[in-house]
Amino acid sequence: MYKIDEVAQKTKLTKRALRYYEELGLVSPSGRTEGGYRMYTDADVEQILHIIDMRDLLGASLAEIKEMVELGRLYEEQREFYNKHYKNRDLDGPELLERIEMLQKLEDTLTPQRDFLQTKIARMQELLADFDNKLERIVSKRTELTEEFKGVNNC
Amino acid sequence: MYKIDEVAQKTKLTKRALRYYEELGLVSPSGRTEGGYRMYTDADVEQILHIIDMRDLLGASLAEIKEMVELGRLYEEQREFYNKHYKNRDLDGPELLERIEMLQKLEDTLTPQRDFLQTKIARMQELLADFDNKLERIVSKRTELTEEFKGVNNC
DNA sequence: CAAAACTATTACGTTTACGTTAATGTTATC
DNA sequence: GATAACATTAACGTAAACGTAATAGTTTTG
């Protein structure tokens, strides 16, 4: 269990940002000390790092991230409930249907995100190619001029 | 030549954003009408689209984008000057050196950006793989449950 | 056990990237 | 040539994502 400053160092966020994310409902520390100090687990840190990824890689706003996080929680919750009941007896129709609809909803939410990510990657690869072309031209020009410079100065 | 509203539609920016970017020194329309209306060329539109790419793909702030744009302009400027003088006579040492240093500076600026882009792409591909895994699990589970549902309802 | 170091909450402040009027001038249209 | 329909600048407003005190309580350390 880590307290806030350690987590701030691990995640490269500020303590303020951590409290802010908690205020928005993105991540809460798994515990508190008697005196009220936030205590984070490794899993908490993992989730924070995941949030940072979504922010930096998907370019999602904190509000959008919150939606995703909440959907994930809803899913986990339902799955726990499902697993608990599935062990002992068969589900009846309505319960099965509810679970199927949940999975469908998750799928419908994740698929466009996946596609968005994919096209973004493709465009970034194009941009990378542009960078590489430009850099290649610059480097070859620079070596060319360096040679010329040596010629002028009789090296 | 397009006026602002047409450019706004082409670039999916608002007119306000276009004026704001101009105010920051990111892009200026190539011309104005007698009465002061902004007139953009195709090249202007291209540059705006490029700016949007840097914003969305690199996640750069407008201030950072401004720096890149300015460096690019400085480079173009020097290259024009260079080409004009290179045509007629040989450059002497100092001029060559200045040009070489400019190319070096460009290279030093672009290389970390390229690397940043590359590692970002790699991490996004990991994230994409995660998405795909998750989706695959969800879909297979959903079809499994759908079959089960059919069984319960004797279809 | 007292000082030093850390943390909590509250609340106001700041920066970025525009949105939104308002007042006025310009082009296009009928 | 009037009147929409669009444009300009100027200025104030705003949402997101924190920063920065201020005040007060908590842990740690010598």
mmCIF file of C-alpha atoms (C1' of nucleotides) in Angstrom:
data_model
loop_
_atom_site.group_PDB
_atom_site.id
_atom_site.type_symbol
_atom_site.label_atom_id
_atom_site.label_comp_id
_atom_site.label_asym_id
_atom_site.label_seq_id
_atom_site.Cartn_x
_atom_site.Cartn_y
_atom_site.Cartn_z
ATOM 1 C CA MET A 1 0.000 0.000 0.000
ATOM 2 C CA TYR A 2 1.329 3.371 -1.056
ATOM 3 C CA LYS A 3 0.406 6.843 0.022
ATOM 4 C CA ILE A 4 -0.292 9.601 -2.358
ATOM 5 C CA ASP A 5 3.175 10.998 -2.910
ATOM 6 C CA GLU A 6 4.581 7.618 -3.853
ATOM 7 C CA VAL A 7 1.770 7.073 -6.334
ATOM 8 C CA ALA A 8 2.371 10.513 -7.756
ATOM 9 C CA GLN A 9 5.978 9.547 -8.421
ATOM 10 C CA LYS A 10 5.053 6.184 -9.928
ATOM 11 C CA THR A 11 2.468 7.645 -12.271
ATOM 12 C CA LYS A 12 4.109 11.011 -12.958
ATOM 13 C CA LEU A 13 0.882 12.698 -11.979
ATOM 14 C CA THR A 14 0.692 15.380 -9.331
ATOM 15 C CA LYS A 15 -1.009 14.794 -6.018
ATOM 16 C CA ARG A 16 -3.555 17.384 -7.048
ATOM 17 C CA ALA A 17 -4.314 15.456 -10.234
ATOM 18 C CA LEU A 18 -4.776 12.237 -8.267
ATOM 19 C CA ARG A 19 -7.246 13.900 -5.933
ATOM 20 C CA TYR A 20 -8.966 15.518 -8.889
ATOM 21 C CA TYR A 21 -9.362 12.205 -10.700
ATOM 22 C CA GLU A 22 -10.811 10.766 -7.534
ATOM 23 C CA GLU A 23 -13.195 13.689 -7.236
ATOM 24 C CA LEU A 24 -14.388 12.967 -10.785
ATOM 25 C CA GLY A 25 -14.916 9.326 -9.882
ATOM 26 C CA LEU A 26 -12.142 7.897 -12.041
ATOM 27 C CA VAL A 27 -10.056 6.189 -9.371
ATOM 28 C CA SER A 28 -10.354 5.914 -5.647
ATOM 29 C CA PRO A 29 -7.657 4.571 -3.360
ATOM 30 C CA SER A 30 -8.630 1.158 -2.028
ATOM 31 C CA GLY A 31 -8.248 2.314 1.550
ATOM 32 C CA ARG A 32 -7.641 5.082 4.026
ATOM 33 C CA THR A 33 -5.635 5.184 7.214
ATOM 34 C CA GLU A 34 -7.328 5.829 10.543
ATOM 35 C CA GLY A 35 -6.450 9.488 10.149
ATOM 36 C CA GLY A 36 -7.829 9.725 6.629
ATOM 37 C CA TYR A 37 -4.686 9.323 4.508
ATOM 38 C CA ARG A 38 -5.325 7.783 1.086
ATOM 39 C CA MET A 39 -3.776 4.320 0.636
ATOM 40 C CA TYR A 40 -3.344 2.941 -2.878
ATOM 41 C CA THR A 41 -2.784 -0.679 -3.879
ATOM 42 C CA ASP A 42 -0.791 -1.887 -6.865
ATOM 43 C CA ALA A 43 -4.059 -2.499 -8.672
ATOM 44 C CA ASP A 44 -4.989 1.134 -8.067
ATOM 45 C CA VAL A 45 -1.717 2.234 -9.595
ATOM 46 C CA GLU A 46 -2.324 -0.033 -12.582
ATOM 47 C CA GLN A 47 -5.688 1.521 -13.143
ATOM 48 C CA ILE A 48 -4.232 5.001 -12.942
ATOM 49 C CA LEU A 49 -1.624 4.089 -15.531
ATOM 50 C CA HIS A 50 -4.389 2.757 -17.732
ATOM 51 C CA ILE A 51 -6.254 6.011 -17.396
ATOM 52 C CA ILE A 52 -3.154 7.907 -18.431
ATOM 53 C CA ASP A 53 -2.894 5.686 -21.478
ATOM 54 C CA MET A 54 -6.446 6.439 -22.474
ATOM 55 C CA ARG A 55 -5.783 10.122 -22.016
ATOM 56 C CA ASP A 56 -2.534 10.195 -23.974
ATOM 57 C CA LEU A 57 -3.109 7.496 -26.562
ATOM 58 C CA LEU A 58 -6.788 7.827 -27.290
ATOM 59 C CA GLY A 59 -6.851 11.531 -26.496
ATOM 60 C CA ALA A 60 -9.964 10.984 -24.430
ATOM 61 C CA SER A 61 -11.293 13.597 -22.032
ATOM 62 C CA LEU A 62 -11.630 12.733 -18.374
ATOM 63 C CA ALA A 63 -15.389 12.682 -18.814
ATOM 64 C CA GLU A 64 -15.113 10.128 -21.601
ATOM 65 C CA ILE A 65 -12.664 8.086 -19.563
ATOM 66 C CA LYS A 66 -15.101 8.144 -16.694
ATOM 67 C CA GLU A 67 -17.796 6.637 -18.900
ATOM 68 C CA MET A 68 -15.505 3.842 -19.951
ATOM 69 C CA VAL A 69 -14.424 3.162 -16.400
ATOM 70 C CA GLU A 70 -18.022 3.075 -15.244
ATOM 71 C CA LEU A 71 -19.054 0.728 -17.999
ATOM 72 C CA GLY A 72 -16.168 -1.538 -17.074
ATOM 73 C CA ARG A 73 -17.248 -1.519 -13.446
ATOM 74 C CA LEU A 74 -20.837 -2.297 -14.391
ATOM 75 C CA TYR A 75 -19.597 -5.213 -16.449
ATOM 76 C CA GLU A 76 -17.408 -6.600 -13.669
ATOM 77 C CA GLU A 77 -20.246 -6.232 -11.210
ATOM 78 C CA GLN A 78 -22.644 -8.109 -13.425
ATOM 79 C CA ARG A 79 -20.082 -10.788 -14.138
ATOM 80 C CA GLU A 80 -19.483 -11.382 -10.442
ATOM 81 C CA PHE A 81 -23.200 -11.643 -9.861
ATOM 82 C CA TYR A 82 -23.494 -13.972 -12.828
ATOM 83 C CA ASN A 83 -20.633 -16.215 -11.760
ATOM 84 C CA LYS A 84 -22.017 -16.484 -8.249
ATOM 85 C CA HIS A 85 -25.388 -17.692 -9.476
ATOM 86 C CA TYR A 86 -24.192 -19.706 -12.420
ATOM 87 C CA LYS A 87 -22.173 -22.025 -10.197
ATOM 88 C CA ASN A 88 -25.181 -23.466 -8.430
ATOM 89 C CA ARG A 89 -28.124 -23.379 -10.806
ATOM 90 C CA ASP A 90 -29.111 -22.641 -14.334
ATOM 91 C CA LEU A 91 -30.075 -19.143 -15.257
ATOM 92 C CA ASP A 92 -33.562 -18.586 -16.476
ATOM 93 C CA GLY A 93 -34.402 -16.694 -19.635
ATOM 94 C CA PRO A 94 -34.606 -13.094 -18.344
ATOM 95 C CA GLU A 95 -31.295 -13.328 -16.486
ATOM 96 C CA LEU A 96 -29.566 -14.734 -19.528
ATOM 97 C CA LEU A 97 -31.056 -12.048 -21.700
ATOM 98 C CA GLU A 98 -29.927 -9.300 -19.366
ATOM 99 C CA ARG A 99 -26.405 -10.661 -19.453
ATOM 100 C CA ILE A 100 -26.447 -10.973 -23.229
ATOM 101 C CA GLU A 101 -27.637 -7.401 -23.569
ATOM 102 C CA MET A 102 -24.859 -6.228 -21.311
ATOM 103 C CA LEU A 103 -22.283 -7.980 -23.444
ATOM 104 C CA GLN A 104 -23.842 -6.453 -26.529
ATOM 105 C CA LYS A 105 -23.669 -3.019 -24.986
ATOM 106 C CA LEU A 106 -20.013 -3.497 -24.106
ATOM 107 C CA GLU A 107 -19.310 -4.661 -27.619
ATOM 108 C CA ASP A 108 -21.118 -1.690 -29.114
ATOM 109 C CA THR A 109 -19.106 0.677 -26.956
ATOM 110 C CA LEU A 110 -15.714 -0.912 -27.482
ATOM 111 C CA THR A 111 -15.950 -1.546 -31.219
ATOM 112 C CA PRO A 112 -16.024 2.098 -32.324
ATOM 113 C CA GLN A 113 -13.222 2.855 -29.881
ATOM 114 C CA ARG A 114 -11.191 0.054 -31.356
ATOM 115 C CA ASP A 115 -11.856 1.310 -34.881
ATOM 116 C CA PHE A 116 -11.011 4.851 -33.904
ATOM 117 C CA LEU A 117 -7.742 3.648 -32.466
ATOM 118 C CA GLN A 118 -6.966 1.653 -35.563
ATOM 119 C CA THR A 119 -7.494 4.475 -38.017
ATOM 120 C CA LYS A 120 -5.540 6.769 -35.754
ATOM 121 C CA ILE A 121 -2.633 4.352 -35.794
ATOM 122 C CA ALA A 122 -2.784 4.227 -39.579
ATOM 123 C CA ARG A 123 -2.689 8.002 -39.850
ATOM 124 C CA MET A 124 0.150 8.188 -37.385
ATOM 125 C CA GLN A 125 2.119 5.745 -39.461
ATOM 126 C CA GLU A 126 1.664 8.011 -42.451
ATOM 127 C CA LEU A 127 2.842 10.937 -40.387
ATOM 128 C CA LEU A 128 5.832 8.904 -39.271
ATOM 129 C CA ALA A 129 6.680 8.171 -42.879
ATOM 130 C CA ASP A 130 6.536 11.892 -43.606
ATOM 131 C CA PHE A 131 8.902 12.559 -40.736
ATOM 132 C CA ASP A 132 11.279 9.903 -41.968
ATOM 133 C CA ASN A 133 11.281 11.273 -45.498
ATOM 134 C CA LYS A 134 11.907 14.766 -44.307
ATOM 135 C CA LEU A 135 14.677 13.644 -41.993
ATOM 136 C CA GLU A 136 16.319 11.616 -44.707
ATOM 137 C CA ARG A 137 16.362 14.583 -47.050
ATOM 138 C CA ILE A 138 17.764 16.802 -44.336
ATOM 139 C CA VAL A 139 20.504 14.392 -43.364
ATOM 140 C CA SER A 140 21.605 13.735 -46.931
ATOM 141 C CA LYS A 141 21.647 17.457 -47.650
ATOM 142 C CA ARG A 142 23.649 18.100 -44.528
ATOM 143 C CA THR A 143 26.302 15.497 -45.356
ATOM 144 C CA GLU A 144 26.437 16.851 -48.907
ATOM 145 C CA LEU A 145 27.065 20.373 -47.670
ATOM 146 C CA THR A 146 29.544 19.139 -45.103
ATOM 147 C CA GLU A 147 31.548 17.549 -47.892
ATOM 148 C CA GLU A 148 31.375 20.786 -49.852
ATOM 149 C CA PHE A 149 32.545 22.669 -46.806
ATOM 150 C CA LYS A 150 35.536 20.404 -46.487
ATOM 151 C CA GLY A 151 36.345 21.079 -50.140
ATOM 152 C CA VAL A 152 36.226 24.859 -49.676
ATOM 153 C CA ASN A 153 38.526 24.648 -46.663
ATOM 154 C CA ASN A 154 40.899 22.166 -48.277
ATOM 155 C CA CYS A 155 40.531 19.350 -45.765
ATOM 156 C CA MET B 1 -9.481 31.035 -53.031
ATOM 157 C CA TYR B 2 -11.976 30.285 -50.283
ATOM 158 C CA LYS B 3 -13.483 32.473 -47.646
ATOM 159 C CA ILE B 4 -13.590 31.527 -44.042
ATOM 160 C CA ASP B 5 -16.827 29.595 -43.873
ATOM 161 C CA GLU B 6 -15.806 27.298 -46.713
ATOM 162 C CA VAL B 7 -12.485 26.609 -45.019
ATOM 163 C CA ALA B 8 -14.295 25.936 -41.778
ATOM 164 C CA GLN B 9 -16.342 23.264 -43.516
ATOM 165 C CA LYS B 10 -13.343 21.721 -45.254
ATOM 166 C CA THR B 11 -11.311 21.516 -42.062
ATOM 167 C CA LYS B 12 -14.126 20.878 -39.606
ATOM 168 C CA LEU B 13 -12.856 23.765 -37.513
ATOM 169 C CA THR B 14 -15.058 26.667 -36.497
ATOM 170 C CA LYS B 15 -14.550 30.135 -37.899
ATOM 171 C CA ARG B 16 -13.594 31.228 -34.427
ATOM 172 C CA ALA B 17 -10.909 28.574 -34.238
ATOM 173 C CA LEU B 18 -9.497 29.672 -37.603
ATOM 174 C CA ARG B 19 -9.271 33.259 -36.441
ATOM 175 C CA TYR B 20 -7.787 32.121 -33.163
ATOM 176 C CA TYR B 21 -5.108 30.045 -34.872
ATOM 177 C CA GLU B 22 -4.287 33.055 -36.983
ATOM 178 C CA GLU B 23 -4.098 35.238 -33.889
ATOM 179 C CA LEU B 24 -1.594 32.788 -32.409
ATOM 180 C CA GLY B 25 0.464 32.943 -35.577
ATOM 181 C CA LEU B 26 -0.207 29.400 -36.748
ATOM 182 C CA VAL B 27 -1.811 30.086 -40.115
ATOM 183 C CA SER B 28 -2.726 33.234 -41.937
ATOM 184 C CA PRO B 29 -4.860 33.369 -45.059
ATOM 185 C CA SER B 30 -2.759 34.194 -48.110
ATOM 186 C CA GLY B 31 -4.886 37.181 -48.930
ATOM 187 C CA ARG B 32 -7.705 39.524 -48.059
ATOM 188 C CA THR B 33 -10.413 41.091 -50.168
ATOM 189 C CA GLU B 34 -10.598 44.865 -50.572
ATOM 190 C CA GLY B 35 -13.075 44.958 -47.724
ATOM 191 C CA GLY B 36 -10.920 42.860 -45.408
ATOM 192 C CA TYR B 37 -12.402 39.383 -45.868
ATOM 193 C CA ARG B 38 -9.915 36.561 -45.334
ATOM 194 C CA MET B 39 -9.118 34.571 -48.484
ATOM 195 C CA TYR B 40 -7.507 31.148 -48.143
ATOM 196 C CA THR B 41 -5.667 29.188 -50.826
ATOM 197 C CA ASP B 42 -5.542 25.408 -51.143
ATOM 198 C CA ALA B 43 -2.074 25.491 -49.648
ATOM 199 C CA ASP B 44 -3.500 27.331 -46.641
ATOM 200 C CA VAL B 45 -6.093 24.620 -46.213
ATOM 201 C CA GLU B 46 -3.395 21.963 -46.470
ATOM 202 C CA GLN B 47 -1.419 23.621 -43.723
ATOM 203 C CA ILE B 48 -4.482 23.847 -41.523
ATOM 204 C CA LEU B 49 -5.125 20.133 -42.002
ATOM 205 C CA HIS B 50 -1.526 19.472 -41.087
ATOM 206 C CA ILE B 51 -1.932 21.505 -37.921
ATOM 207 C CA ILE B 52 -4.997 19.461 -37.020
ATOM 208 C CA ASP B 53 -2.965 16.299 -37.512
ATOM 209 C CA MET B 54 -0.276 17.534 -35.149
ATOM 210 C CA ARG B 55 -2.939 18.409 -32.624
ATOM 211 C CA ASP B 56 -4.826 15.129 -32.838
ATOM 212 C CA LEU B 57 -2.067 12.666 -33.649
ATOM 213 C CA LEU B 58 0.862 14.060 -31.729
ATOM 214 C CA GLY B 59 -1.312 15.580 -29.031
ATOM 215 C CA ALA B 60 0.667 18.784 -29.318
ATOM 216 C CA SER B 61 -0.534 22.054 -27.801
ATOM 217 C CA LEU B 62 -1.043 25.027 -30.076
ATOM 218 C CA ALA B 63 2.050 26.616 -28.556
ATOM 219 C CA GLU B 64 4.143 23.594 -29.461
ATOM 220 C CA ILE B 65 2.652 23.518 -32.932
ATOM 221 C CA LYS B 66 3.535 27.166 -33.312
ATOM 222 C CA GLU B 67 7.169 26.412 -32.577
ATOM 223 C CA MET B 68 7.258 23.693 -35.201
ATOM 224 C CA VAL B 69 5.558 25.897 -37.758
ATOM 225 C CA GLU B 70 7.979 28.716 -37.066
ATOM 226 C CA LEU B 71 10.972 26.450 -37.376
ATOM 227 C CA GLY B 72 9.607 25.211 -40.677
ATOM 228 C CA ARG B 73 9.183 28.749 -41.904
ATOM 229 C CA LEU B 74 12.703 29.672 -40.850
ATOM 230 C CA TYR B 75 13.971 26.677 -42.764
ATOM 231 C CA GLU B 76 12.037 27.519 -45.920
ATOM 232 C CA GLU B 77 13.188 31.094 -45.719
ATOM 233 C CA GLN B 78 16.806 30.088 -45.460
ATOM 234 C CA ARG B 79 16.442 27.584 -48.232
ATOM 235 C CA GLU B 80 15.017 30.181 -50.585
ATOM 236 C CA PHE B 81 17.852 32.523 -49.760
ATOM 237 C CA TYR B 82 20.314 29.707 -50.267
ATOM 238 C CA ASN B 83 18.865 28.612 -53.602
ATOM 239 C CA LYS B 84 18.877 32.183 -54.885
ATOM 240 C CA HIS B 85 22.574 32.613 -54.134
ATOM 241 C CA TYR B 86 23.698 29.112 -54.905
ATOM 242 C CA LYS B 87 22.545 29.402 -58.511
ATOM 243 C CA ASN B 88 25.046 32.093 -59.440
ATOM 244 C CA ARG B 89 28.146 31.648 -57.298
ATOM 245 C CA ASP B 90 29.765 29.384 -54.792
ATOM 246 C CA LEU B 91 29.013 29.890 -51.134
ATOM 247 C CA ASP B 92 31.893 30.809 -48.917
ATOM 248 C CA GLY B 93 32.640 29.055 -45.639
ATOM 249 C CA PRO B 94 30.478 31.077 -43.214
ATOM 250 C CA GLU B 95 27.373 30.851 -45.384
ATOM 251 C CA LEU B 96 27.793 27.119 -45.786
ATOM 252 C CA LEU B 97 28.326 26.715 -42.097
ATOM 253 C CA GLU B 98 25.203 28.671 -41.251
ATOM 254 C CA ARG B 99 23.181 26.487 -43.578
ATOM 255 C CA ILE B 100 24.685 23.327 -42.133
ATOM 256 C CA GLU B 101 23.866 24.451 -38.622
ATOM 257 C CA MET B 102 20.295 25.161 -39.640
ATOM 258 C CA LEU B 103 19.933 21.663 -41.022
ATOM 259 C CA GLN B 104 21.423 20.272 -37.844
ATOM 260 C CA LYS B 105 18.964 22.246 -35.761
ATOM 261 C CA LEU B 106 16.063 20.963 -37.825
ATOM 262 C CA GLU B 107 17.326 17.441 -37.451
ATOM 263 C CA ASP B 108 17.714 17.832 -33.701
ATOM 264 C CA THR B 109 14.156 19.100 -33.434
ATOM 265 C CA LEU B 110 12.534 16.550 -35.698
ATOM 266 C CA THR B 111 14.334 13.459 -34.436
ATOM 267 C CA PRO B 112 12.856 13.433 -30.910
ATOM 268 C CA GLN B 113 9.429 14.150 -32.383
ATOM 269 C CA ARG B 114 9.821 11.234 -34.732
ATOM 270 C CA ASP B 115 10.916 8.986 -31.870
ATOM 271 C CA PHE B 116 8.068 10.170 -29.712
ATOM 272 C CA LEU B 117 5.651 9.367 -32.498
ATOM 273 C CA GLN B 118 7.170 5.949 -33.000
ATOM 274 C CA THR B 119 6.959 4.873 -29.366
ATOM 275 C CA LYS B 120 3.444 6.244 -29.208
ATOM 276 C CA ILE B 121 2.472 4.128 -32.192
ATOM 277 C CA ALA B 122 3.972 1.072 -30.525
ATOM 278 C CA ARG B 123 2.022 1.667 -27.335
ATOM 279 C CA MET B 124 -1.151 2.250 -29.298
ATOM 280 C CA GLN B 125 -0.673 -1.052 -31.049
ATOM 281 C CA GLU B 126 -0.450 -2.738 -27.664
ATOM 282 C CA LEU B 127 -3.624 -0.999 -26.611
ATOM 283 C CA LEU B 128 -5.273 -2.098 -29.840
ATOM 284 C CA ALA B 129 -4.275 -5.690 -29.112
ATOM 285 C CA ASP B 130 -5.852 -5.353 -25.671
ATOM 286 C CA PHE B 131 -9.045 -4.084 -27.249
ATOM 287 C CA ASP B 132 -9.074 -6.947 -29.703
ATOM 288 C CA ASN B 133 -8.563 -9.530 -26.976
ATOM 289 C CA LYS B 134 -11.301 -8.057 -24.872
ATOM 290 C CA LEU B 135 -13.684 -7.877 -27.805
ATOM 291 C CA GLU B 136 -12.948 -11.417 -28.824
ATOM 292 C CA ARG B 137 -13.712 -12.690 -25.340
ATOM 293 C CA ILE B 138 -16.901 -10.670 -25.212
ATOM 294 C CA VAL B 139 -18.132 -11.833 -28.589
ATOM 295 C CA SER B 140 -17.413 -15.489 -27.933
ATOM 296 C CA LYS B 141 -19.134 -15.260 -24.565
ATOM 297 C CA ARG B 142 -22.106 -13.571 -26.110
ATOM 298 C CA THR B 143 -22.544 -16.226 -28.802
ATOM 299 C CA GLU B 144 -22.128 -18.908 -26.156
ATOM 300 C CA LEU B 145 -24.862 -17.409 -24.025
ATOM 301 C CA THR B 146 -27.066 -16.858 -27.041
ATOM 302 C CA GLU B 147 -26.843 -20.571 -27.808
ATOM 303 C CA GLU B 148 -27.691 -21.351 -24.208
ATOM 304 C CA PHE B 149 -30.634 -18.994 -24.392
ATOM 305 C CA LYS B 150 -31.913 -20.815 -27.461
ATOM 306 C CA GLY B 151 -31.618 -24.092 -25.533
ATOM 307 C CA VAL B 152 -33.623 -22.780 -22.583
ATOM 308 C CA ASN B 153 -36.350 -21.530 -24.856
ATOM 309 C CA ASN B 154 -36.342 -24.641 -27.016
ATOM 310 C CA CYS B 155 -35.541 -22.984 -30.303
ATOM 311 C "C1'" DC C 1 6.818 13.887 23.176
ATOM 312 C "C1'" DA C 2 7.818 17.651 20.274
ATOM 313 C "C1'" DA C 3 9.363 19.106 15.935
ATOM 314 C "C1'" DA C 4 9.483 17.994 11.106
ATOM 315 C "C1'" DA C 5 7.320 16.114 7.300
ATOM 316 C "C1'" DC C 6 3.430 14.625 5.205
ATOM 317 C "C1'" DT C 7 -1.612 14.740 4.227
ATOM 318 C "C1'" DA C 8 -6.701 16.390 4.015
ATOM 319 C "C1'" DT C 9 -10.177 19.631 2.745
ATOM 320 C "C1'" DT C 10 -11.725 23.993 1.035
ATOM 321 C "C1'" DA C 11 -11.646 27.483 -2.010
ATOM 322 C "C1'" DC C 12 -10.081 30.665 -5.089
ATOM 323 C "C1'" DG C 13 -6.801 31.283 -9.212
ATOM 324 C "C1'" DT C 14 -4.856 30.055 -13.873
ATOM 325 C "C1'" DT C 15 -4.112 28.405 -18.554
ATOM 326 C "C1'" DT C 16 -5.686 26.634 -22.866
ATOM 327 C "C1'" DA C 17 -8.769 26.679 -26.524
ATOM 328 C "C1'" DC C 18 -12.098 28.246 -27.954
ATOM 329 C "C1'" DG C 19 -17.814 30.094 -27.526
ATOM 330 C "C1'" DT C 20 -20.764 33.935 -27.623
ATOM 331 C "C1'" DT C 21 -22.467 38.211 -28.082
ATOM 332 C "C1'" DA C 22 -22.321 43.089 -29.837
ATOM 333 C "C1'" DA C 23 -21.512 46.601 -32.906
ATOM 334 C "C1'" DT C 24 -20.224 47.447 -37.561
ATOM 335 C "C1'" DG C 25 -18.737 46.822 -42.211
ATOM 336 C "C1'" DT C 26 -18.870 44.036 -46.844
ATOM 337 C "C1'" DT C 27 -20.841 40.975 -50.650
ATOM 338 C "C1'" DA C 28 -24.195 38.817 -52.892
ATOM 339 C "C1'" DT C 29 -28.964 38.738 -54.360
ATOM 340 C "C1'" DC C 30 -33.331 40.143 -55.967
ATOM 341 C "C1'" DG D 1 -30.058 49.943 -54.591
ATOM 342 C "C1'" DA D 2 -32.094 47.848 -50.716
ATOM 343 C "C1'" DT D 3 -31.734 43.889 -48.001
ATOM 344 C "C1'" DA D 4 -30.270 39.531 -46.795
ATOM 345 C "C1'" DA D 5 -26.328 36.948 -45.809
ATOM 346 C "C1'" DC D 6 -21.903 36.802 -44.676
ATOM 347 C "C1'" DA D 7 -17.584 38.958 -42.644
ATOM 348 C "C1'" DT D 8 -14.611 41.888 -39.203
ATOM 349 C "C1'" DT D 9 -12.860 43.253 -34.694
ATOM 350 C "C1'" DA D 10 -13.345 43.674 -29.785
ATOM 351 C "C1'" DA D 11 -14.536 42.024 -25.645
ATOM 352 C "C1'" DC D 12 -16.296 39.320 -22.244
ATOM 353 C "C1'" DG D 13 -17.613 34.370 -21.007
ATOM 354 C "C1'" DT D 14 -16.720 29.362 -20.307
ATOM 355 C "C1'" DA D 15 -15.359 24.373 -19.651
ATOM 356 C "C1'" DA D 16 -11.628 21.363 -18.665
ATOM 357 C "C1'" DA D 17 -7.802 20.251 -16.015
ATOM 358 C "C1'" DC D 18 -5.442 21.226 -12.932
ATOM 359 C "C1'" DG D 19 -2.211 25.004 -9.686
ATOM 360 C "C1'" DT D 20 -1.803 27.351 -5.490
ATOM 361 C "C1'" DA D 21 -2.489 28.869 -1.102
ATOM 362 C "C1'" DA D 22 -4.582 28.545 3.584
ATOM 363 C "C1'" DT D 23 -5.895 26.113 7.465
ATOM 364 C "C1'" DA D 24 -5.955 22.053 10.111
ATOM 365 C "C1'" DG D 25 -5.154 17.411 11.231
ATOM 366 C "C1'" DT D 26 -1.762 13.027 10.999
ATOM 367 C "C1'" DT D 27 2.657 10.300 10.930
ATOM 368 C "C1'" DT D 28 7.143 9.907 11.387
ATOM 369 C "C1'" DT D 29 11.493 10.770 13.448
ATOM 370 C "C1'" DG D 30 15.107 12.110 16.597
#
